[in-house]
Amino acid sequence: MTRLRIIVAGAGGRMGVANIAAIAAHDGVELVGALDRSGSAAIGKDAGTLAGLDALGVPVSDDATALLDQADAIIDFTAPAASVALARQAAAKGLIHIIGTTGCTEDDDDAIADAGAAGARIVKSGNFSPGMVALTVLVEKAARALADYDVEVLEMHHNRKVDAPSGTALMLGEAAARGRNISLKDNSVRVRDGHTGPREAGTIGFATLRGGNVIGDHMVILAGQSERIELNHRAQDRTIYANGAVKAALWAAGQQPGLYSMADVLGLAD
Ligand SMILES: NC(=O)C1=CN([C@@H]2O[C@H](COP(=O)(O)OP(=O)(O)OC[C@H]3O[C@@H](n4cnc5c(N)ncnc54)[C@H](OP(=O)(O)O)[C@@H]3O)[C@@H](O)[C@H]2O)C=CC1
Ligand SMILES: O=C(O)C1=N[C@H](C(=O)O)C[C@H](O)C1
């Protein structure tokens, strides 16, 4: 059977090494290239060694154009500008592009959708853990059933994380907003400080904590009169995201060009 040829972008990063290890551990896929930013300390190192495995004979490079010609798919957990640039290259070459990068602006997301329309098969998700995607389904249902409860989304991550709220917190907020038939953009409260006045009914609040090496904790609270429901997810290992990304790449191989979510991959989309 032909194996899906995958390039890992951001190979020297926390998720990069997890993605390299997940590809090495899966049947049906092979690592054919590893990319990182020009000037990164990872350039020239063997991808397997970086991931704590035996050497794979795949040196980390900063030359995306040369590597993409030998690949079917890119697994990309990097930074918004890098993901937009790679999406455009994936569209030009008809590649699968799995995007885990968070912190994208609306313009970034529009550019990524355009790349899907122009020939890339993109799966983008703020969280590739199947457990988290299942949680978004529960949050949507709970927000619909408890229509007058206050919804708050709380997240905690390690002290190296650069974007807030997390991509996952925003996914959970979107799920609650879908349950209420409202737009998250028009109803979210991302920051509270000073004399805020009472909580405005119907809004979806966010709280962000950062510290230590926390991989990713998320809680959605639905607070009513005399009771509070707390829906929790705690990531214990980045393998959950990396395995999800490999699963998404294999799934995308059977799809038409376009922009898909992890809910599509798992058959949980509406
Ligand atoms: N969707 C999901 O399931 C998950 C998403 N994430 C997201 O993935 C992203 C990466 O997270 P994490 O691995 O912790 O971060 P890291 O900072 O550890 O890794 C990011 C990597 O991308 C590299 N990079 C930056 N710019 C470029 C570029 N232009 N071209 C190629 N590589 C580049 C960085 O290089 P350098 O260090 O040299 O700058 C680094 O190696 C974040 O947006 C995070 O929120 C994380 C976990 C799960
Ligand atoms: O940066 C991280 O680490 C993570 N980022 C994603 C996010 O922003 O939600 C996913 C996960 O929570 C870890």
Short mmCIF file of C-alpha atoms and ligand atoms in Angstrom, two decimals:
data_model
loop_
_atom_site.label_atom_id
_atom_site.label_comp_id
_atom_site.label_asym_id
_atom_site.label_seq_id
_atom_site.Cartn_x
_atom_site.Cartn_y
_atom_site.Cartn_z
CA MET A 1 0.00 0.00 0.00
CA THR A 2 1.30 3.51 -0.80
CA ARG A 3 2.02 5.53 2.28
CA LEU A 4 0.93 9.16 2.66
CA ARG A 5 4.08 11.30 2.42
CA ILE A 6 3.99 13.96 5.14
CA ILE A 7 6.06 17.05 5.93
CA VAL A 8 6.02 18.45 9.47
CA ALA A 9 6.23 22.24 9.69
CA GLY A 10 7.50 23.75 12.94
CA ALA A 11 9.52 20.56 13.40
CA GLY A 12 11.56 21.90 16.32
CA GLY A 13 8.52 23.05 18.30
CA ARG A 14 6.60 21.36 21.12
CA MET A 15 3.98 20.07 18.66
CA GLY A 16 6.52 19.53 15.87
CA VAL A 17 8.34 16.81 17.78
CA ALA A 18 5.02 15.23 18.86
CA ASN A 19 3.91 15.18 15.21
CA ILE A 20 7.18 13.55 14.07
CA ALA A 21 6.78 10.85 16.73
CA ALA A 22 3.11 10.25 15.81
CA ILE A 23 3.96 9.82 12.12
CA ALA A 24 6.74 7.37 13.00
CA ALA A 25 4.26 5.37 15.11
CA HIS A 26 1.43 5.17 12.51
CA ASP A 27 0.94 2.75 9.61
CA GLY A 28 0.05 4.26 6.24
CA VAL A 29 2.10 7.44 6.64
CA GLU A 30 5.78 8.39 6.32
CA LEU A 31 7.79 11.48 7.21
CA VAL A 32 9.47 12.80 4.06
CA GLY A 33 10.44 16.27 5.25
CA ALA A 34 10.71 18.58 8.23
CA LEU A 35 10.51 22.36 8.09
CA ASP A 36 11.29 25.14 10.49
CA ARG A 37 11.83 28.88 10.46
CA SER A 38 15.02 30.23 8.84
CA GLY A 39 17.54 30.75 11.63
CA SER A 40 15.89 28.19 13.91
CA ALA A 41 18.27 26.09 16.02
CA ALA A 42 16.52 22.99 14.57
CA ILE A 43 17.74 23.56 10.99
CA GLY A 44 20.05 20.74 9.85
CA LYS A 45 19.20 18.45 12.78
CA ASP A 46 17.67 15.02 12.15
CA ALA A 47 13.89 15.04 12.72
CA GLY A 48 13.94 11.65 14.48
CA THR A 49 16.68 12.73 16.88
CA LEU A 50 14.78 15.95 17.67
CA ALA A 51 11.72 13.86 18.55
CA GLY A 52 13.73 11.55 20.83
CA LEU A 53 13.67 8.66 18.33
CA ASP A 54 16.40 6.92 16.32
CA ALA A 55 17.62 9.08 13.42
CA LEU A 56 15.15 9.05 10.50
CA GLY A 57 17.50 10.46 7.84
CA VAL A 58 15.23 13.52 7.51
CA PRO A 59 17.13 16.77 8.19
CA VAL A 60 15.13 19.86 9.20
CA SER A 61 15.14 22.43 6.39
CA ASP A 62 13.89 26.00 5.88
CA ASP A 63 13.21 25.44 2.15
CA ALA A 64 9.46 24.75 1.91
CA THR A 65 9.33 24.99 -1.88
CA ALA A 66 11.88 22.19 -2.39
CA LEU A 67 10.26 19.88 0.17
CA LEU A 68 6.63 20.31 -0.93
CA ASP A 69 7.35 18.77 -4.35
CA GLN A 70 8.04 15.43 -2.64
CA ALA A 71 4.97 15.40 -0.35
CA ASP A 72 1.24 14.63 -0.24
CA ALA A 73 0.54 16.43 3.05
CA ILE A 74 1.80 19.03 5.52
CA ILE A 75 1.12 18.87 9.25
CA ASP A 76 1.53 22.44 10.43
CA PHE A 77 1.47 23.67 14.03
CA THR A 78 3.48 26.88 13.67
CA ALA A 79 2.41 30.53 13.62
CA PRO A 80 -0.40 32.33 11.68
CA ALA A 81 1.80 33.95 8.99
CA ALA A 82 3.59 30.66 8.33
CA SER A 83 0.29 28.73 8.08
CA VAL A 84 -1.19 31.24 5.62
CA ALA A 85 1.94 31.04 3.43
CA LEU A 86 1.91 27.22 3.54
CA ALA A 87 -1.83 27.12 2.71
CA ARG A 88 -1.16 29.13 -0.46
CA GLN A 89 1.63 26.72 -1.44
CA ALA A 90 -0.60 23.72 -0.62
CA ALA A 91 -3.30 25.16 -2.92
CA ALA A 92 -0.84 25.64 -5.79
CA LYS A 93 0.32 22.01 -5.47
CA GLY A 94 -3.04 20.40 -4.52
CA LEU A 95 -1.71 19.16 -1.16
CA ILE A 96 -3.38 18.16 2.09
CA HIS A 97 -2.74 20.81 4.76
CA ILE A 98 -3.49 20.02 8.40
CA ILE A 99 -3.45 23.28 10.37
CA GLY A 100 -3.27 23.26 14.18
CA THR A 101 -1.93 26.81 14.46
CA THR A 102 -4.06 29.08 16.67
CA GLY A 103 -4.22 32.86 17.05
CA CYS A 104 -5.21 33.46 13.41
CA THR A 105 -6.96 36.76 12.59
CA GLU A 106 -10.12 36.92 10.47
CA ASP A 107 -7.93 37.89 7.50
CA ASP A 108 -5.72 34.83 8.10
CA ASP A 109 -8.79 32.60 8.24
CA ASP A 110 -10.16 34.14 5.02
CA ALA A 111 -6.83 33.48 3.27
CA ILE A 112 -6.87 29.86 4.50
CA ALA A 113 -10.47 29.40 3.25
CA ASP A 114 -9.40 30.85 -0.12
CA ALA A 115 -6.59 28.28 -0.27
CA GLY A 116 -9.17 25.53 0.31
CA ALA A 117 -11.27 26.92 -2.54
CA ALA A 118 -8.16 27.11 -4.74
CA GLY A 119 -7.17 23.42 -4.48
CA ALA A 120 -5.78 22.56 -1.03
CA ARG A 121 -7.48 19.92 1.15
CA ILE A 122 -7.32 21.68 4.50
CA VAL A 123 -8.36 20.46 7.93
CA LYS A 124 -8.05 23.29 10.48
CA SER A 125 -8.91 22.93 14.14
CA GLY A 126 -8.04 24.76 17.33
CA ASN A 127 -7.80 21.30 18.91
CA PHE A 128 -7.16 17.92 17.24
CA SER A 129 -8.08 15.80 20.27
CA PRO A 130 -11.19 13.67 19.55
CA GLY A 131 -12.23 14.11 23.20
CA MET A 132 -12.26 17.87 22.80
CA VAL A 133 -14.30 17.71 19.59
CA ALA A 134 -16.83 15.51 21.43
CA LEU A 135 -16.90 18.12 24.23
CA THR A 136 -17.88 20.85 21.75
CA VAL A 137 -20.96 18.76 20.83
CA LEU A 138 -21.92 18.51 24.51
CA VAL A 139 -21.38 22.25 25.05
CA GLU A 140 -23.63 23.13 22.10
CA LYS A 141 -26.41 20.92 23.46
CA ALA A 142 -26.04 22.20 27.05
CA ALA A 143 -26.06 25.86 25.94
CA ARG A 144 -29.23 25.20 23.92
CA ALA A 145 -30.98 23.31 26.73
CA LEU A 146 -30.02 25.84 29.44
CA ALA A 147 -30.73 28.92 27.38
CA ASP A 148 -30.76 31.40 30.29
CA TYR A 149 -27.64 30.13 32.09
CA ASP A 150 -24.49 32.26 32.00
CA VAL A 151 -21.72 30.65 29.92
CA GLU A 152 -18.08 31.19 30.90
CA VAL A 153 -15.09 29.52 29.22
CA LEU A 154 -11.94 29.13 31.33
CA GLU A 155 -8.59 27.92 30.03
CA MET A 156 -5.09 27.39 31.40
CA HIS A 157 -1.91 26.75 29.39
CA HIS A 158 1.88 26.70 29.84
CA ASN A 159 3.83 29.93 30.19
CA ARG A 160 5.23 29.80 26.60
CA LYS A 161 1.81 30.14 24.91
CA VAL A 162 1.57 33.36 22.87
CA ASP A 163 -2.14 33.67 21.94
CA ALA A 164 -5.25 34.19 24.07
CA PRO A 165 -7.95 33.05 24.44
CA SER A 166 -6.75 29.64 23.23
CA GLY A 167 -8.03 28.32 19.91
CA THR A 168 -9.88 25.65 21.87
CA ALA A 169 -11.57 28.19 24.16
CA LEU A 170 -12.81 29.97 21.03
CA MET A 171 -14.06 26.65 19.58
CA LEU A 172 -15.97 26.01 22.82
CA GLY A 173 -17.35 29.56 22.74
CA GLU A 174 -18.44 29.04 19.11
CA ALA A 175 -20.18 25.79 20.14
CA ALA A 176 -22.10 27.60 22.92
CA ALA A 177 -23.01 30.41 20.51
CA ARG A 178 -24.31 27.86 17.96
CA GLY A 179 -26.46 26.34 20.71
CA ARG A 180 -27.94 29.78 21.36
CA ASN A 181 -28.22 30.81 17.67
CA ILE A 182 -26.11 33.91 18.34
CA SER A 183 -22.84 35.18 16.90
CA LEU A 184 -19.86 34.69 19.22
CA LYS A 185 -18.17 37.76 17.80
CA ASP A 186 -21.07 40.02 18.84
CA ASN A 187 -21.67 38.42 22.24
CA SER A 188 -18.29 37.56 23.74
CA VAL A 189 -16.59 39.24 26.68
CA ARG A 190 -12.88 38.54 26.32
CA VAL A 191 -11.56 40.76 29.14
CA ARG A 192 -12.93 42.13 32.43
CA ASP A 193 -11.09 44.78 34.39
CA GLY A 194 -12.11 47.58 36.76
CA HIS A 195 -15.73 48.61 37.38
CA THR A 196 -17.40 46.39 34.78
CA GLY A 197 -21.00 46.63 36.02
CA PRO A 198 -23.14 43.51 36.30
CA ARG A 199 -22.79 40.67 33.82
CA GLU A 200 -24.77 41.25 30.63
CA ALA A 201 -27.26 38.41 30.06
CA GLY A 202 -26.61 36.25 27.01
CA THR A 203 -22.89 37.01 26.74
CA ILE A 204 -20.20 34.32 26.64
CA GLY A 205 -17.27 35.16 28.90
CA PHE A 206 -13.63 34.07 28.64
CA ALA A 207 -10.92 33.80 31.29
CA THR A 208 -7.28 33.04 30.50
CA LEU A 209 -4.68 31.59 32.88
CA ARG A 210 -1.00 30.98 32.03
CA GLY A 211 1.65 29.15 34.05
CA GLY A 212 4.16 26.33 34.34
CA ASN A 213 4.02 23.51 31.82
CA VAL A 214 0.25 22.95 31.70
CA ILE A 215 -0.47 21.28 28.35
CA GLY A 216 -4.07 22.49 28.05
CA ASP A 217 -6.99 22.66 30.51
CA HIS A 218 -10.42 23.92 29.46
CA MET A 219 -13.64 24.32 31.41
CA VAL A 220 -17.05 25.53 30.26
CA ILE A 221 -19.25 26.69 33.11
CA LEU A 222 -23.01 27.08 32.74
CA ALA A 223 -24.11 29.04 35.79
CA GLY A 224 -27.79 29.27 36.75
CA GLN A 225 -29.68 30.10 39.92
CA SER A 226 -28.60 27.68 42.67
CA GLU A 227 -26.64 25.36 40.38
CA ARG A 228 -23.57 25.30 38.16
CA ILE A 229 -22.58 22.79 35.49
CA GLU A 230 -18.86 22.43 34.71
CA LEU A 231 -17.71 20.62 31.56
CA ASN A 232 -13.99 19.90 31.77
CA HIS A 233 -11.18 18.67 29.54
CA ARG A 234 -7.58 18.22 30.66
CA ALA A 235 -4.87 17.26 28.17
CA GLN A 236 -2.18 15.06 29.71
CA ASP A 237 0.08 14.56 26.66
CA ARG A 238 0.51 16.32 23.28
CA THR A 239 0.20 12.88 21.62
CA ILE A 240 -3.59 13.36 21.60
CA TYR A 241 -3.24 16.34 19.23
CA ALA A 242 -0.57 14.69 17.06
CA ASN A 243 -2.54 11.46 16.63
CA GLY A 244 -5.58 13.53 15.67
CA ALA A 245 -3.54 15.43 13.08
CA VAL A 246 -2.32 12.18 11.46
CA LYS A 247 -5.90 10.85 11.44
CA ALA A 248 -7.05 14.08 9.77
CA ALA A 249 -4.34 13.80 7.07
CA LEU A 250 -5.36 10.22 6.23
CA TRP A 251 -9.05 11.25 6.12
CA ALA A 252 -8.33 14.29 3.91
CA ALA A 253 -6.65 12.03 1.33
CA GLY A 254 -10.14 10.81 0.41
CA GLN A 255 -11.76 14.29 0.17
CA GLN A 256 -12.21 16.95 -2.47
CA PRO A 257 -10.32 20.25 -2.06
CA GLY A 258 -11.90 22.51 0.57
CA LEU A 259 -11.70 23.63 4.18
CA TYR A 260 -12.78 21.03 6.76
CA SER A 261 -12.97 20.79 10.55
CA MET A 262 -12.04 17.99 12.93
CA ALA A 263 -15.78 17.48 13.46
CA ASP A 264 -15.95 16.59 9.73
CA VAL A 265 -13.10 14.08 10.20
CA LEU A 266 -14.89 12.42 13.12
CA GLY A 267 -18.34 12.49 11.50
CA LEU A 268 -19.65 14.86 14.21
CA ALA A 269 -20.42 17.88 12.01
CA ASP A 270 -24.09 18.99 11.67
N1 LIG B 1 -4.82 22.54 17.27
C1 LIG B 1 -4.23 21.84 18.24
O1 LIG B 1 -4.65 20.70 18.58
C2 LIG B 1 -3.03 22.41 18.91
C3 LIG B 1 -2.56 23.61 18.49
N2 LIG B 1 -1.42 24.14 19.00
C4 LIG B 1 -0.96 25.37 18.38
O2 LIG B 1 0.14 25.04 17.55
C5 LIG B 1 1.02 26.16 17.47
C6 LIG B 1 2.43 25.75 17.86
O3 LIG B 1 2.43 25.37 19.22
P1 LIG B 1 3.77 24.85 19.92
O4 LIG B 1 4.31 23.68 19.18
O5 LIG B 1 3.46 24.73 21.36
O6 LIG B 1 4.71 26.13 19.70
P2 LIG B 1 6.30 26.19 19.52
O7 LIG B 1 6.67 27.62 19.62
O8 LIG B 1 6.93 25.18 20.41
O9 LIG B 1 6.50 25.68 18.01
C7 LIG B 1 6.22 26.44 16.88
C8 LIG B 1 7.24 26.05 15.86
O10 LIG B 1 6.95 26.68 14.62
C9 LIG B 1 8.13 27.30 14.16
N3 LIG B 1 7.85 28.39 13.25
C10 LIG B 1 7.52 29.66 13.52
N4 LIG B 1 7.40 30.36 12.40
C11 LIG B 1 7.68 29.50 11.38
C12 LIG B 1 7.77 29.63 9.98
N5 LIG B 1 7.57 30.81 9.39
N6 LIG B 1 8.06 28.52 9.22
C13 LIG B 1 8.29 27.33 9.81
N7 LIG B 1 8.25 27.17 11.15
C14 LIG B 1 7.94 28.23 11.92
C15 LIG B 1 8.85 27.74 15.43
O11 LIG B 1 10.21 28.03 15.18
P3 LIG B 1 11.03 28.93 16.23
O12 LIG B 1 10.88 28.30 17.58
O13 LIG B 1 12.42 28.89 15.71
O14 LIG B 1 10.40 30.30 16.17
C16 LIG B 1 8.66 26.49 16.26
O15 LIG B 1 9.57 25.47 15.91
C17 LIG B 1 0.41 27.24 18.37
O16 LIG B 1 -0.38 28.10 17.58
C18 LIG B 1 -0.47 26.42 19.32
O17 LIG B 1 -1.52 27.16 19.88
C19 LIG B 1 -0.71 23.51 19.97
C20 LIG B 1 -1.15 22.30 20.46
C21 LIG B 1 -2.35 21.65 19.96
O1 LIG B 2 -0.57 26.29 22.60
C1 LIG B 2 -0.91 25.19 23.08
O2 LIG B 2 -0.16 24.53 23.81
C2 LIG B 2 -2.24 24.67 22.74
N1 LIG B 2 -2.92 25.32 21.84
C3 LIG B 2 -4.20 24.98 21.36
C4 LIG B 2 -5.17 26.07 21.69
O3 LIG B 2 -4.84 27.26 21.53
O4 LIG B 2 -6.28 25.76 22.12
C5 LIG B 2 -4.63 23.59 21.73
C6 LIG B 2 -4.19 23.13 23.08
O5 LIG B 2 -5.02 23.67 24.05
C7 LIG B 2 -2.72 23.41 23.35
#
